[in-house]
JSON list of C-alpha atoms and ligand atoms in Angstrom, two decimals:
[
{"chain": "O", "resi": 1, "resn": "MET", "atom": "CA", "xyz": [-16.29, -11.63, -9.65]},
{"chain": "O", "resi": 2, "resn": "LEU", "atom": "CA", "xyz": [-13.97, -9.80, -7.24]},
{"chain": "O", "resi": 3, "resn": "THR", "atom": "CA", "xyz": [-13.08, -11.48, -3.96]},
{"chain": "O", "resi": 4, "resn": "ILE", "atom": "CA", "xyz": [-11.16, -9.78, -1.16]},
{"chain": "O", "resi": 5, "resn": "ARG", "atom": "CA", "xyz": [-9.64, -11.91, 1.60]},
{"chain": "O", "resi": 6, "resn": "GLN", "atom": "CA", "xyz": [-6.85, -12.04, 4.18]},
{"chain": "O", "resi": 7, "resn": "ALA", "atom": "CA", "xyz": [-3.52, -12.91, 2.61]},
{"chain": "O", "resi": 8, "resn": "ALA", "atom": "CA", "xyz": [-1.98, -16.28, 3.39]},
{"chain": "O", "resi": 9, "resn": "PHE", "atom": "CA", "xyz": [1.71, -17.18, 3.35]},
{"chain": "O", "resi": 10, "resn": "ASP", "atom": "CA", "xyz": [1.18, -18.90, -0.02]},
{"chain": "O", "resi": 11, "resn": "ASP", "atom": "CA", "xyz": [0.11, -15.57, -1.56]},
{"chain": "O", "resi": 12, "resn": "LEU", "atom": "CA", "xyz": [3.53, -14.07, -0.92]},
{"chain": "O", "resi": 13, "resn": "GLY", "atom": "CA", "xyz": [4.89, -14.98, -4.36]},
{"chain": "O", "resi": 14, "resn": "GLN", "atom": "CA", "xyz": [2.08, -13.10, -6.13]},
{"chain": "O", "resi": 15, "resn": "ILE", "atom": "CA", "xyz": [2.29, -10.15, -3.72]},
{"chain": "O", "resi": 16, "resn": "THR", "atom": "CA", "xyz": [6.02, -9.95, -4.43]},
{"chain": "O", "resi": 17, "resn": "GLU", "atom": "CA", "xyz": [5.53, -10.14, -8.19]},
{"chain": "O", "resi": 18, "resn": "ILE", "atom": "CA", "xyz": [3.20, -7.12, -8.18]},
{"chain": "O", "resi": 19, "resn": "TYR", "atom": "CA", "xyz": [5.43, -5.20, -5.77]},
{"chain": "O", "resi": 20, "resn": "ASN", "atom": "CA", "xyz": [8.63, -5.90, -7.69]},
{"chain": "O", "resi": 21, "resn": "ASP", "atom": "CA", "xyz": [6.95, -4.76, -10.90]},
{"chain": "O", "resi": 22, "resn": "ALA", "atom": "CA", "xyz": [6.05, -1.46, -9.17]},
{"chain": "O", "resi": 23, "resn": "ILE", "atom": "CA", "xyz": [9.64, -1.14, -7.87]},
{"chain": "O", "resi": 24, "resn": "GLU", "atom": "CA", "xyz": [10.98, -1.52, -11.38]},
{"chain": "O", "resi": 25, "resn": "LYS", "atom": "CA", "xyz": [8.51, 0.73, -13.20]},
{"chain": "O", "resi": 26, "resn": "THR", "atom": "CA", "xyz": [7.09, 3.33, -10.81]},
{"chain": "O", "resi": 27, "resn": "THR", "atom": "CA", "xyz": [7.87, 5.86, -8.10]},
{"chain": "O", "resi": 28, "resn": "ALA", "atom": "CA", "xyz": [4.94, 4.54, -6.03]},
{"chain": "O", "resi": 29, "resn": "THR", "atom": "CA", "xyz": [7.56, 2.85, -3.84]},
{"chain": "O", "resi": 30, "resn": "PHE", "atom": "CA", "xyz": [11.00, 4.23, -3.06]},
{"chain": "O", "resi": 31, "resn": "ASP", "atom": "CA", "xyz": [12.45, 0.73, -3.06]},
{"chain": "O", "resi": 32, "resn": "THR", "atom": "CA", "xyz": [14.77, 0.47, -6.03]},
{"chain": "O", "resi": 33, "resn": "GLU", "atom": "CA", "xyz": [15.90, -3.17, -5.88]},
{"chain": "O", "resi": 34, "resn": "PRO", "atom": "CA", "xyz": [13.56, -6.17, -6.26]},
{"chain": "O", "resi": 35, "resn": "LYS", "atom": "CA", "xyz": [12.58, -7.85, -3.01]},
{"chain": "O", "resi": 36, "resn": "THR", "atom": "CA", "xyz": [13.87, -11.35, -2.39]},
{"chain": "O", "resi": 37, "resn": "PRO", "atom": "CA", "xyz": [11.59, -14.11, -1.08]},
{"chain": "O", "resi": 38, "resn": "GLU", "atom": "CA", "xyz": [13.44, -13.97, 2.27]},
{"chain": "O", "resi": 39, "resn": "GLU", "atom": "CA", "xyz": [12.88, -10.22, 2.63]},
{"chain": "O", "resi": 40, "resn": "GLN", "atom": "CA", "xyz": [9.22, -10.68, 1.81]},
{"chain": "O", "resi": 41, "resn": "GLU", "atom": "CA", "xyz": [8.87, -13.46, 4.37]},
{"chain": "O", "resi": 42, "resn": "ARG", "atom": "CA", "xyz": [10.25, -11.11, 7.03]},
{"chain": "O", "resi": 43, "resn": "TRP", "atom": "CA", "xyz": [7.82, -8.39, 5.87]},
{"chain": "O", "resi": 44, "resn": "PHE", "atom": "CA", "xyz": [4.87, -10.80, 6.01]},
{"chain": "O", "resi": 45, "resn": "ALA", "atom": "CA", "xyz": [5.83, -11.98, 9.51]},
{"chain": "O", "resi": 46, "resn": "GLU", "atom": "CA", "xyz": [5.56, -8.38, 10.74]},
{"chain": "O", "resi": 47, "resn": "HIS", "atom": "CA", "xyz": [1.83, -8.44, 9.91]},
{"chain": "O", "resi": 48, "resn": "ASP", "atom": "CA", "xyz": [-0.96, -9.78, 12.08]},
{"chain": "O", "resi": 49, "resn": "ALA", "atom": "CA", "xyz": [-4.62, -9.17, 12.92]},
{"chain": "O", "resi": 50, "resn": "ARG", "atom": "CA", "xyz": [-3.78, -5.59, 13.86]},
{"chain": "O", "resi": 51, "resn": "HIS", "atom": "CA", "xyz": [-1.62, -5.09, 10.77]},
{"chain": "O", "resi": 52, "resn": "PRO", "atom": "CA", "xyz": [-3.48, -7.02, 8.08]},
{"chain": "O", "resi": 53, "resn": "VAL", "atom": "CA", "xyz": [-2.59, -7.85, 4.49]},
{"chain": "O", "resi": 54, "resn": "LEU", "atom": "CA", "xyz": [-5.55, -8.27, 2.13]},
{"chain": "O", "resi": 55, "resn": "ILE", "atom": "CA", "xyz": [-5.52, -9.56, -1.40]},
{"chain": "O", "resi": 56, "resn": "ALA", "atom": "CA", "xyz": [-7.97, -9.23, -4.27]},
{"chain": "O", "resi": 57, "resn": "GLU", "atom": "CA", "xyz": [-8.79, -11.96, -6.77]},
{"chain": "O", "resi": 58, "resn": "GLN", "atom": "CA", "xyz": [-10.75, -11.36, -9.95]},
{"chain": "O", "resi": 59, "resn": "ASP", "atom": "CA", "xyz": [-12.29, -14.62, -11.13]},
{"chain": "O", "resi": 60, "resn": "ASP", "atom": "CA", "xyz": [-9.62, -16.51, -9.14]},
{"chain": "O", "resi": 61, "resn": "LEU", "atom": "CA", "xyz": [-6.76, -14.47, -10.63]},
{"chain": "O", "resi": 62, "resn": "PHE", "atom": "CA", "xyz": [-4.55, -12.56, -8.20]},
{"chain": "O", "resi": 63, "resn": "VAL", "atom": "CA", "xyz": [-4.96, -8.85, -9.07]},
{"chain": "O", "resi": 64, "resn": "GLY", "atom": "CA", "xyz": [-3.79, -6.78, -6.09]},
{"chain": "O", "resi": 65, "resn": "TRP", "atom": "CA", "xyz": [-2.94, -6.43, -2.45]},
{"chain": "O", "resi": 66, "resn": "THR", "atom": "CA", "xyz": [-3.05, -3.90, 0.36]},
{"chain": "O", "resi": 67, "resn": "SER", "atom": "CA", "xyz": [-1.62, -3.76, 3.86]},
{"chain": "O", "resi": 68, "resn": "LEU", "atom": "CA", "xyz": [-1.48, -1.80, 7.07]},
{"chain": "O", "resi": 69, "resn": "SER", "atom": "CA", "xyz": [2.04, -1.89, 8.43]},
{"chain": "O", "resi": 70, "resn": "GLN", "atom": "CA", "xyz": [3.42, -0.76, 11.74]},
{"chain": "O", "resi": 71, "resn": "TRP", "atom": "CA", "xyz": [4.39, 2.92, 11.41]},
{"chain": "O", "resi": 72, "resn": "SER", "atom": "CA", "xyz": [7.18, 2.62, 13.97]},
{"chain": "O", "resi": 73, "resn": "ASP", "atom": "CA", "xyz": [8.42, 0.03, 16.47]},
{"chain": "O", "resi": 74, "resn": "ARG", "atom": "CA", "xyz": [8.34, 2.70, 19.21]},
{"chain": "O", "resi": 75, "resn": "CYS", "atom": "CA", "xyz": [5.40, 1.70, 21.36]},
{"chain": "O", "resi": 76, "resn": "ALA", "atom": "CA", "xyz": [3.68, 5.06, 21.60]},
{"chain": "O", "resi": 77, "resn": "TYR", "atom": "CA", "xyz": [2.99, 4.79, 17.85]},
{"chain": "O", "resi": 78, "resn": "SER", "atom": "CA", "xyz": [1.16, 1.48, 18.24]},
{"chain": "O", "resi": 79, "resn": "ASP", "atom": "CA", "xyz": [-2.24, 2.85, 17.11]},
{"chain": "O", "resi": 80, "resn": "THR", "atom": "CA", "xyz": [-0.73, 4.30, 13.92]},
{"chain": "O", "resi": 81, "resn": "ALA", "atom": "CA", "xyz": [-0.28, 2.32, 10.71]},
{"chain": "O", "resi": 82, "resn": "GLU", "atom": "CA", "xyz": [0.94, 2.98, 7.18]},
{"chain": "O", "resi": 83, "resn": "ILE", "atom": "CA", "xyz": [-1.11, 1.89, 4.20]},
{"chain": "O", "resi": 84, "resn": "SER", "atom": "CA", "xyz": [0.23, 0.22, 1.03]},
{"chain": "O", "resi": 85, "resn": "LEU", "atom": "CA", "xyz": [-1.88, -0.58, -2.03]},
{"chain": "O", "resi": 86, "resn": "TYR", "atom": "CA", "xyz": [-0.78, -2.17, -5.31]},
{"chain": "O", "resi": 87, "resn": "ILE", "atom": "CA", "xyz": [-2.88, -3.36, -8.23]},
{"chain": "O", "resi": 88, "resn": "LYS", "atom": "CA", "xyz": [-1.48, -5.49, -11.04]},
{"chain": "O", "resi": 89, "resn": "GLU", "atom": "CA", "xyz": [-0.75, -3.19, -13.99]},
{"chain": "O", "resi": 90, "resn": "GLU", "atom": "CA", "xyz": [-3.33, -4.57, -16.40]},
{"chain": "O", "resi": 91, "resn": "TYR", "atom": "CA", "xyz": [-6.09, -4.43, -13.77]},
{"chain": "O", "resi": 92, "resn": "ARG", "atom": "CA", "xyz": [-5.62, -0.77, -12.77]},
{"chain": "O", "resi": 93, "resn": "GLY", "atom": "CA", "xyz": [-8.42, 1.74, -13.34]},
{"chain": "O", "resi": 94, "resn": "LYS", "atom": "CA", "xyz": [-11.19, -0.87, -12.91]},
{"chain": "O", "resi": 95, "resn": "GLY", "atom": "CA", "xyz": [-12.27, 0.04, -9.38]},
{"chain": "O", "resi": 96, "resn": "ILE", "atom": "CA", "xyz": [-10.25, -2.68, -7.62]},
{"chain": "O", "resi": 97, "resn": "GLY", "atom": "CA", "xyz": [-7.98, -0.27, -5.74]},
{"chain": "O", "resi": 98, "resn": "LYS", "atom": "CA", "xyz": [-10.99, 1.53, -4.36]},
{"chain": "O", "resi": 99, "resn": "LYS", "atom": "CA", "xyz": [-12.57, -1.70, -3.12]},
{"chain": "O", "resi": 100, "resn": "LEU", "atom": "CA", "xyz": [-9.33, -2.90, -1.50]},
{"chain": "O", "resi": 101, "resn": "MET", "atom": "CA", "xyz": [-8.83, 0.45, 0.16]},
{"chain": "O", "resi": 102, "resn": "LYS", "atom": "CA", "xyz": [-12.34, 0.43, 1.58]},
{"chain": "O", "resi": 103, "resn": "ALA", "atom": "CA", "xyz": [-11.74, -3.06, 2.97]},
{"chain": "O", "resi": 104, "resn": "ILE", "atom": "CA", "xyz": [-8.36, -2.31, 4.57]},
{"chain": "O", "resi": 105, "resn": "ILE", "atom": "CA", "xyz": [-9.63, 0.91, 6.18]},
{"chain": "O", "resi": 106, "resn": "GLN", "atom": "CA", "xyz": [-12.47, -1.09, 7.70]},
{"chain": "O", "resi": 107, "resn": "GLU", "atom": "CA", "xyz": [-9.96, -3.69, 8.94]},
{"chain": "O", "resi": 108, "resn": "GLY", "atom": "CA", "xyz": [-7.94, -0.96, 10.63]},
{"chain": "O", "resi": 109, "resn": "LYS", "atom": "CA", "xyz": [-11.03, 0.39, 12.30]},
{"chain": "O", "resi": 110, "resn": "THR", "atom": "CA", "xyz": [-12.04, -3.05, 13.54]},
{"chain": "O", "resi": 111, "resn": "ALA", "atom": "CA", "xyz": [-8.50, -3.62, 14.85]},
{"chain": "O", "resi": 112, "resn": "GLY", "atom": "CA", "xyz": [-8.76, -0.47, 16.93]},
{"chain": "O", "resi": 113, "resn": "LEU", "atom": "CA", "xyz": [-6.17, 1.63, 15.12]},
{"chain": "O", "resi": 114, "resn": "HIS", "atom": "CA", "xyz": [-6.45, 5.37, 15.63]},
{"chain": "O", "resi": 115, "resn": "THR", "atom": "CA", "xyz": [-4.85, 6.71, 12.48]},
{"chain": "O", "resi": 116, "resn": "VAL", "atom": "CA", "xyz": [-3.52, 5.62, 9.07]},
{"chain": "O", "resi": 117, "resn": "ILE", "atom": "CA", "xyz": [-0.73, 7.41, 7.19]},
{"chain": "O", "resi": 118, "resn": "ALA", "atom": "CA", "xyz": [-0.10, 7.32, 3.44]},
{"chain": "O", "resi": 119, "resn": "ARG", "atom": "CA", "xyz": [3.19, 8.45, 1.93]},
{"chain": "O", "resi": 120, "resn": "ILE", "atom": "CA", "xyz": [2.65, 9.31, -1.72]},
{"chain": "O", "resi": 121, "resn": "ALA", "atom": "CA", "xyz": [5.26, 10.43, -4.23]},
{"chain": "O", "resi": 122, "resn": "ASP", "atom": "CA", "xyz": [4.67, 13.61, -6.14]},
{"chain": "O", "resi": 123, "resn": "SER", "atom": "CA", "xyz": [2.82, 13.01, -9.42]},
{"chain": "O", "resi": 124, "resn": "ASN", "atom": "CA", "xyz": [0.88, 10.00, -8.10]},
{"chain": "O", "resi": 125, "resn": "ASP", "atom": "CA", "xyz": [-2.34, 12.03, -8.41]},
{"chain": "O", "resi": 126, "resn": "ILE", "atom": "CA", "xyz": [-4.55, 8.92, -8.56]},
{"chain": "O", "resi": 127, "resn": "SER", "atom": "CA", "xyz": [-3.38, 7.82, -5.11]},
{"chain": "O", "resi": 128, "resn": "ILE", "atom": "CA", "xyz": [-3.75, 11.31, -3.68]},
{"chain": "O", "resi": 129, "resn": "GLU", "atom": "CA", "xyz": [-7.32, 11.57, -4.97]},
{"chain": "O", "resi": 130, "resn": "LEU", "atom": "CA", "xyz": [-8.11, 8.03, -3.83]},
{"chain": "O", "resi": 131, "resn": "CYS", "atom": "CA", "xyz": [-6.92, 8.83, -0.30]},
{"chain": "O", "resi": 132, "resn": "LYS", "atom": "CA", "xyz": [-8.91, 12.08, -0.25]},
{"chain": "O", "resi": 133, "resn": "SER", "atom": "CA", "xyz": [-12.06, 10.20, -1.27]},
{"chain": "O", "resi": 134, "resn": "PHE", "atom": "CA", "xyz": [-11.70, 8.06, 1.88]},
{"chain": "O", "resi": 135, "resn": "GLY", "atom": "CA", "xyz": [-11.28, 11.05, 4.18]},
{"chain": "O", "resi": 136, "resn": "PHE", "atom": "CA", "xyz": [-7.48, 11.31, 4.27]},
{"chain": "O", "resi": 137, "resn": "GLN", "atom": "CA", "xyz": [-6.19, 14.85, 4.69]},
{"chain": "O", "resi": 138, "resn": "HIS", "atom": "CA", "xyz": [-3.01, 16.22, 3.18]},
{"chain": "O", "resi": 139, "resn": "ILE", "atom": "CA", "xyz": [-0.90, 17.12, 6.20]},
{"chain": "O", "resi": 140, "resn": "GLY", "atom": "CA", "xyz": [2.41, 17.97, 4.62]},
{"chain": "O", "resi": 141, "resn": "THR", "atom": "CA", "xyz": [5.01, 17.53, 1.94]},
{"chain": "O", "resi": 142, "resn": "MET", "atom": "CA", "xyz": [8.57, 16.38, 2.41]},
{"chain": "O", "resi": 143, "resn": "ARG", "atom": "CA", "xyz": [10.60, 18.12, -0.27]},
{"chain": "O", "resi": 144, "resn": "GLU", "atom": "CA", "xyz": [13.09, 16.23, -2.42]},
{"chain": "O", "resi": 145, "resn": "VAL", "atom": "CA", "xyz": [13.50, 13.32, 0.02]},
{"chain": "O", "resi": 146, "resn": "GLY", "atom": "CA", "xyz": [13.68, 10.66, -2.69]},
{"chain": "O", "resi": 147, "resn": "LYS", "atom": "CA", "xyz": [15.60, 10.16, -5.92]},
{"chain": "O", "resi": 148, "resn": "LYS", "atom": "CA", "xyz": [14.47, 7.59, -8.45]},
{"chain": "O", "resi": 149, "resn": "PHE", "atom": "CA", "xyz": [14.94, 7.29, -12.21]},
{"chain": "O", "resi": 150, "resn": "GLY", "atom": "CA", "xyz": [17.34, 10.25, -11.92]},
{"chain": "O", "resi": 151, "resn": "LYS", "atom": "CA", "xyz": [14.74, 12.64, -10.49]},
{"chain": "O", "resi": 152, "resn": "LEU", "atom": "CA", "xyz": [14.40, 14.20, -7.05]},
{"chain": "O", "resi": 153, "resn": "LEU", "atom": "CA", "xyz": [10.96, 13.48, -5.61]},
{"chain": "O", "resi": 154, "resn": "ASP", "atom": "CA", "xyz": [8.71, 15.12, -3.05]},
{"chain": "O", "resi": 155, "resn": "VAL", "atom": "CA", "xyz": [6.57, 12.93, -0.79]},
{"chain": "O", "resi": 156, "resn": "HIS", "atom": "CA", "xyz": [3.09, 13.94, 0.31]},
{"chain": "O", "resi": 157, "resn": "ILE", "atom": "CA", "xyz": [1.93, 12.76, 3.71]},
{"chain": "O", "resi": 158, "resn": "MET", "atom": "CA", "xyz": [-1.78, 12.04, 4.00]},
{"chain": "O", "resi": 159, "resn": "GLN", "atom": "CA", "xyz": [-3.57, 11.02, 7.17]},
{"chain": "O", "resi": 160, "resn": "LEU", "atom": "CA", "xyz": [-6.86, 9.42, 8.10]},
{"chain": "O", "resi": 161, "resn": "ILE", "atom": "CA", "xyz": [-8.00, 9.68, 11.71]},
{"chain": "O", "resi": 162, "resn": "TYR", "atom": "CA", "xyz": [-10.79, 7.23, 12.61]},
{"chain": "R", "resi": 1, "resn": "LIG", "atom": "C1", "xyz": [-3.00, 3.71, -7.28]},
{"chain": "R", "resi": 1, "resn": "LIG", "atom": "C2", "xyz": [-3.74, 2.37, -7.46]},
{"chain": "R", "resi": 1, "resn": "LIG", "atom": "C3", "xyz": [-3.58, 1.53, -6.22]},
{"chain": "R", "resi": 1, "resn": "LIG", "atom": "C4", "xyz": [-5.24, 2.70, -7.68]},
{"chain": "R", "resi": 1, "resn": "LIG", "atom": "O1", "xyz": [-5.93, 1.48, -7.88]},
{"chain": "R", "resi": 1, "resn": "LIG", "atom": "P1", "xyz": [-6.87, 1.30, -9.17]},
{"chain": "R", "resi": 1, "resn": "LIG", "atom": "O2", "xyz": [-7.55, 0.01, -9.08]},
{"chain": "R", "resi": 1, "resn": "LIG", "atom": "O3", "xyz": [-6.05, 1.56, -10.39]},
{"chain": "R", "resi": 1, "resn": "LIG", "atom": "O4", "xyz": [-7.88, 2.52, -8.96]},
{"chain": "R", "resi": 1, "resn": "LIG", "atom": "P2", "xyz": [-9.47, 2.48, -9.12]},
{"chain": "R", "resi": 1, "resn": "LIG", "atom": "O5", "xyz": [-9.81, 1.92, -10.47]},
{"chain": "R", "resi": 1, "resn": "LIG", "atom": "O6", "xyz": [-10.09, 1.87, -7.94]},
{"chain": "R", "resi": 1, "resn": "LIG", "atom": "O7", "xyz": [-9.78, 4.04, -9.17]},
{"chain": "R", "resi": 1, "resn": "LIG", "atom": "C5", "xyz": [-9.68, 4.86, -8.05]},
{"chain": "R", "resi": 1, "resn": "LIG", "atom": "C6", "xyz": [-9.96, 6.27, -8.47]},
{"chain": "R", "resi": 1, "resn": "LIG", "atom": "O8", "xyz": [-8.89, 6.75, -9.29]},
{"chain": "R", "resi": 1, "resn": "LIG", "atom": "C7", "xyz": [-9.39, 7.11, -10.58]},
{"chain": "R", "resi": 1, "resn": "LIG", "atom": "N1", "xyz": [-8.46, 6.61, -11.57]},
{"chain": "R", "resi": 1, "resn": "LIG", "atom": "C8", "xyz": [-8.01, 5.34, -11.69]},
{"chain": "R", "resi": 1, "resn": "LIG", "atom": "N2", "xyz": [-7.15, 5.24, -12.71]},
{"chain": "R", "resi": 1, "resn": "LIG", "atom": "C9", "xyz": [-7.08, 6.47, -13.26]},
{"chain": "R", "resi": 1, "resn": "LIG", "atom": "C10", "xyz": [-6.34, 7.03, -14.33]},
{"chain": "R", "resi": 1, "resn": "LIG", "atom": "N3", "xyz": [-5.50, 6.29, -15.07]},
{"chain": "R", "resi": 1, "resn": "LIG", "atom": "N4", "xyz": [-6.48, 8.35, -14.58]},
{"chain": "R", "resi": 1, "resn": "LIG", "atom": "C11", "xyz": [-7.32, 9.11, -13.85]},
{"chain": "R", "resi": 1, "resn": "LIG", "atom": "N5", "xyz": [-8.04, 8.64, -12.81]},
{"chain": "R", "resi": 1, "resn": "LIG", "atom": "C12", "xyz": [-7.91, 7.35, -12.52]},
{"chain": "R", "resi": 1, "resn": "LIG", "atom": "C13", "xyz": [-10.71, 6.41, -10.71]},
{"chain": "R", "resi": 1, "resn": "LIG", "atom": "O9", "xyz": [-11.55, 7.11, -11.59]},
{"chain": "R", "resi": 1, "resn": "LIG", "atom": "C14", "xyz": [-11.22, 6.38, -9.30]},
{"chain": "R", "resi": 1, "resn": "LIG", "atom": "O10", "xyz": [-11.81, 7.62, -8.97]},
{"chain": "R", "resi": 1, "resn": "LIG", "atom": "P3", "xyz": [-13.42, 7.76, -8.98]},
{"chain": "R", "resi": 1, "resn": "LIG", "atom": "O11", "xyz": [-13.92, 6.87, -7.90]},
{"chain": "R", "resi": 1, "resn": "LIG", "atom": "O12", "xyz": [-13.58, 9.21, -8.69]},
{"chain": "R", "resi": 1, "resn": "LIG", "atom": "O13", "xyz": [-13.86, 7.33, -10.32]},
{"chain": "R", "resi": 1, "resn": "LIG", "atom": "C15", "xyz": [-3.22, 1.57, -8.70]},
{"chain": "R", "resi": 1, "resn": "LIG", "atom": "O14", "xyz": [-3.35, 2.36, -9.84]},
{"chain": "R", "resi": 1, "resn": "LIG", "atom": "C16", "xyz": [-1.77, 1.13, -8.57]},
{"chain": "R", "resi": 1, "resn": "LIG", "atom": "O15", "xyz": [-1.50, 0.03, -8.12]},
{"chain": "R", "resi": 1, "resn": "LIG", "atom": "N6", "xyz": [-0.81, 2.01, -8.99]},
{"chain": "R", "resi": 1, "resn": "LIG", "atom": "C17", "xyz": [0.61, 1.70, -8.87]},
{"chain": "R", "resi": 1, "resn": "LIG", "atom": "C18", "xyz": [1.04, 1.57, -7.43]},
{"chain": "R", "resi": 1, "resn": "LIG", "atom": "C19", "xyz": [0.65, 2.75, -6.59]},
{"chain": "R", "resi": 1, "resn": "LIG", "atom": "O16", "xyz": [0.71, 3.91, -7.02]},
{"chain": "R", "resi": 1, "resn": "LIG", "atom": "N7", "xyz": [0.29, 2.47, -5.32]},
{"chain": "R", "resi": 1, "resn": "LIG", "atom": "C20", "xyz": [-0.01, 3.48, -4.35]},
{"chain": "R", "resi": 1, "resn": "LIG", "atom": "C21", "xyz": [1.25, 3.85, -3.64]},
{"chain": "R", "resi": 1, "resn": "LIG", "atom": "S1", "xyz": [1.01, 5.22, -2.53]}
]
């Protein structure tokens, strides 16, 4: 059974494990160095009811997380958030990402956000299609703004307006 709930401070270790695995193996994030517990604590403290972190558990096993983070600390951007979504490698392709995404988009709506932005590296077609299926529109591409694993990478910007 899949359960989705608000993340607690004690979940941070598992969130970090999944994120650090994605840092090491994928271009889904442009971080290149593993996050330390202290960095992750600072990240978690920047989240609140308006910027939630949700986690998914499959039969009590931690399998993924998603968040809405502040897009910018400049106040006029306060109704804009950026989405993150990471599923543990062996649980991908089983519909969990879709369920977490549905839940976090609903959270953003309830919190009164106006728009959600996704930044997706070129070649992450699954994420692009997933965003499209929830009504995100492709609003632009930043060319060659990242370099990871020796390759220059474009970043697609996708946007959902509630
Ligand atoms: C991208 C990610 C979050 C998607 O979560 P997921 O649980 O694997 O995806 P789901 O099983 O919910 O599938 C979502 C859609 O993608 C499709 N999909 C999933 N895996 C796929 C694959 N390997 N090949 C083709 N399509 C795939 C599904 O068919 C589904 O589409 P549908 O509803 O039309 O059938 C997950 O794969 C992941 O964590 N990837 C690494 C990190 C990442 O890229 N995060 C996003 C950063 S922007």
